[in-house]
Amino acid sequence: DVQLVESGGGSVQIGGSLTLACAASRGFDDADAEWGWFRQTPGAQCEMVASISPDGKEYYSDSVKGRFTISRDNAKSTLQMSGLQPEDTAMYYCAARINPFSNTEYLSSFYYSTWGQGTQVTVS
């Protein structure tokens, strides 16, 4: 029954910044969860943007590396985005994998079972 809710989406000018947030409902064990952020456009496969492990290990896709930063704290995850470009336009989703294996990379949506509803980001 754990739920994730994204917020912070909207329209932003090219080169602008935006921060997305994802909050988990009560009962979410933040200390034992991998956070992931994904994005999807119509007709495209869901793309991993970033992830962060329980011990703070961060991963980024090549397309956003250096522009996006993922963080976590207190049953929340944020995705800070800067230097936004039109190709960043997508529906963004946060997701969590509960009880991940230690020292394991979860770089595919396949491994995440808990998802938010998504928030639209439009860059123009």
mmCIF file of C-alpha atoms in Angstrom:
data_model
loop_
_atom_site.group_PDB
_atom_site.id
_atom_site.type_symbol
_atom_site.label_atom_id
_atom_site.label_comp_id
_atom_site.label_asym_id
_atom_site.label_seq_id
_atom_site.Cartn_x
_atom_site.Cartn_y
_atom_site.Cartn_z
ATOM 1 C CA ASP A 1 0.000 0.000 0.000
ATOM 2 C CA VAL A 2 2.991 2.294 -0.209
ATOM 3 C CA GLN A 3 2.336 5.190 -2.547
ATOM 4 C CA LEU A 4 4.694 7.603 -4.247
ATOM 5 C CA VAL A 5 3.617 11.061 -5.336
ATOM 6 C CA GLU A 6 5.632 13.299 -7.640
ATOM 7 C CA SER A 7 5.435 17.057 -7.722
ATOM 8 C CA GLY A 8 7.230 19.972 -9.300
ATOM 9 C CA GLY A 9 6.568 19.354 -12.967
ATOM 10 C CA GLY A 10 5.559 22.073 -15.353
ATOM 11 C CA SER A 11 6.749 24.204 -18.228
ATOM 12 C CA VAL A 12 10.192 25.735 -18.277
ATOM 13 C CA GLN A 13 12.196 27.741 -20.778
ATOM 14 C CA ILE A 14 15.189 26.317 -22.578
ATOM 15 C CA GLY A 15 18.217 26.510 -20.321
ATOM 16 C CA GLY A 16 16.074 26.784 -17.240
ATOM 17 C CA SER A 17 15.957 24.732 -14.076
ATOM 18 C CA LEU A 18 13.338 22.653 -12.358
ATOM 19 C CA THR A 19 13.270 20.444 -9.292
ATOM 20 C CA LEU A 20 11.040 17.415 -9.023
ATOM 21 C CA ALA A 21 10.141 15.832 -5.711
ATOM 22 C CA CYS A 22 8.756 12.462 -4.782
ATOM 23 C CA ALA A 23 7.230 11.699 -1.406
ATOM 24 C CA ALA A 24 6.479 8.258 -0.075
ATOM 25 C CA SER A 25 3.534 7.426 2.120
ATOM 26 C CA ARG A 26 3.804 6.283 5.706
ATOM 27 C CA GLY A 27 5.263 2.824 5.995
ATOM 28 C CA PHE A 28 7.917 3.345 3.379
ATOM 29 C CA ASP A 29 11.284 2.126 4.604
ATOM 30 C CA ASP A 30 13.549 4.755 3.157
ATOM 31 C CA ALA A 31 16.638 3.132 4.646
ATOM 32 C CA ASP A 32 16.004 -0.028 2.649
ATOM 33 C CA ALA A 33 14.946 1.284 -0.739
ATOM 34 C CA GLU A 34 16.588 2.186 -4.014
ATOM 35 C CA TRP A 35 15.187 5.353 -5.568
ATOM 36 C CA GLY A 36 14.962 5.810 -9.293
ATOM 37 C CA TRP A 37 13.793 8.539 -11.634
ATOM 38 C CA PHE A 38 12.594 7.704 -15.125
ATOM 39 C CA ARG A 39 11.105 9.504 -18.064
ATOM 40 C CA GLN A 40 9.008 8.479 -21.011
ATOM 41 C CA THR A 41 7.795 10.049 -24.228
ATOM 42 C CA PRO A 42 5.066 8.665 -26.489
ATOM 43 C CA GLY A 43 6.269 5.623 -28.384
ATOM 44 C CA ALA A 44 9.558 5.482 -26.500
ATOM 45 C CA GLN A 45 10.870 2.993 -24.008
ATOM 46 C CA CYS A 46 10.988 4.133 -20.425
ATOM 47 C CA GLU A 47 14.397 5.659 -19.841
ATOM 48 C CA MET A 48 16.223 5.696 -16.549
ATOM 49 C CA VAL A 49 17.387 9.181 -15.701
ATOM 50 C CA ALA A 50 19.018 8.663 -12.333
ATOM 51 C CA SER A 51 19.042 6.425 -9.303
ATOM 52 C CA ILE A 52 20.403 6.477 -5.806
ATOM 53 C CA SER A 53 21.083 3.527 -3.548
ATOM 54 C CA PRO A 54 20.422 3.275 0.198
ATOM 55 C CA ASP A 55 24.059 4.142 0.826
ATOM 56 C CA GLY A 56 23.951 7.164 -1.473
ATOM 57 C CA LYS A 57 25.536 5.789 -4.615
ATOM 58 C CA GLU A 58 24.313 7.818 -7.583
ATOM 59 C CA TYR A 59 23.887 6.852 -11.222
ATOM 60 C CA TYR A 60 22.986 9.028 -14.186
ATOM 61 C CA SER A 61 22.201 8.455 -17.798
ATOM 62 C CA ASP A 62 24.640 9.950 -20.257
ATOM 63 C CA SER A 63 21.961 12.283 -21.545
ATOM 64 C CA VAL A 64 21.561 14.059 -18.202
ATOM 65 C CA LYS A 65 24.948 13.619 -16.562
ATOM 66 C CA GLY A 66 26.268 16.926 -15.324
ATOM 67 C CA ARG A 67 22.862 18.580 -15.525
ATOM 68 C CA PHE A 68 20.677 16.521 -13.190
ATOM 69 C CA THR A 69 21.250 15.624 -9.552
ATOM 70 C CA ILE A 70 19.359 13.033 -7.546
ATOM 71 C CA SER A 71 19.094 13.084 -3.773
ATOM 72 C CA ARG A 72 17.195 11.370 -0.984
ATOM 73 C CA ASP A 73 16.169 12.060 2.571
ATOM 74 C CA ASN A 74 13.323 11.372 4.971
ATOM 75 C CA ALA A 75 11.274 9.141 2.666
ATOM 76 C CA LYS A 76 11.657 11.595 -0.200
ATOM 77 C CA SER A 77 13.674 11.858 -3.343
ATOM 78 C CA THR A 78 14.386 14.927 -5.424
ATOM 79 C CA LEU A 79 15.635 15.387 -8.933
ATOM 80 C CA GLN A 80 17.289 18.717 -9.592
ATOM 81 C CA MET A 81 17.400 19.579 -13.261
ATOM 82 C CA SER A 82 19.301 22.388 -14.907
ATOM 83 C CA GLY A 83 20.256 23.410 -18.395
ATOM 84 C CA LEU A 84 16.993 21.949 -19.624
ATOM 85 C CA GLN A 85 16.601 21.318 -23.324
ATOM 86 C CA PRO A 86 13.597 20.430 -25.497
ATOM 87 C CA GLU A 87 14.720 16.807 -25.599
ATOM 88 C CA ASP A 88 14.193 16.651 -21.838
ATOM 89 C CA THR A 89 10.463 17.034 -22.379
ATOM 90 C CA ALA A 90 8.785 13.913 -21.024
ATOM 91 C CA MET A 91 6.629 12.435 -18.342
ATOM 92 C CA TYR A 92 8.839 11.910 -15.328
ATOM 93 C CA TYR A 93 8.245 9.134 -12.827
ATOM 94 C CA CYS A 94 9.803 8.318 -9.516
ATOM 95 C CA ALA A 95 10.059 4.721 -8.451
ATOM 96 C CA ALA A 96 11.397 2.617 -5.632
ATOM 97 C CA ARG A 97 12.718 -0.845 -5.198
ATOM 98 C CA ILE A 98 12.189 -2.119 -1.686
ATOM 99 C CA ASN A 99 14.884 -4.188 -0.023
ATOM 100 C CA PRO A 100 17.499 -4.010 -2.761
ATOM 101 C CA PHE A 101 20.520 -6.220 -2.662
ATOM 102 C CA SER A 102 23.594 -4.551 -1.331
ATOM 103 C CA ASN A 103 26.243 -3.565 -3.844
ATOM 104 C CA THR A 104 23.853 -4.117 -6.729
ATOM 105 C CA GLU A 105 23.013 -1.714 -9.531
ATOM 106 C CA TYR A 106 19.354 -1.297 -10.478
ATOM 107 C CA LEU A 107 19.483 0.512 -13.771
ATOM 108 C CA SER A 108 16.278 -0.721 -15.395
ATOM 109 C CA SER A 109 12.612 -0.056 -14.725
ATOM 110 C CA PHE A 110 12.165 -3.814 -14.539
ATOM 111 C CA TYR A 111 13.561 -3.824 -11.011
ATOM 112 C CA TYR A 112 11.189 -1.205 -9.604
ATOM 113 C CA SER A 113 7.763 -2.272 -8.376
ATOM 114 C CA THR A 114 6.501 0.915 -6.723
ATOM 115 C CA TRP A 115 5.802 3.903 -8.963
ATOM 116 C CA GLY A 116 4.410 7.377 -8.767
ATOM 117 C CA GLN A 117 1.736 8.712 -11.083
ATOM 118 C CA GLY A 118 4.135 10.836 -13.095
ATOM 119 C CA THR A 119 4.613 14.541 -13.587
ATOM 120 C CA GLN A 120 4.953 16.267 -16.935
ATOM 121 C CA VAL A 121 7.983 18.372 -17.773
ATOM 122 C CA THR A 122 7.822 20.507 -20.887
ATOM 123 C CA VAL A 123 10.821 22.475 -22.100
ATOM 124 C CA SER A 124 10.276 25.020 -24.840
#
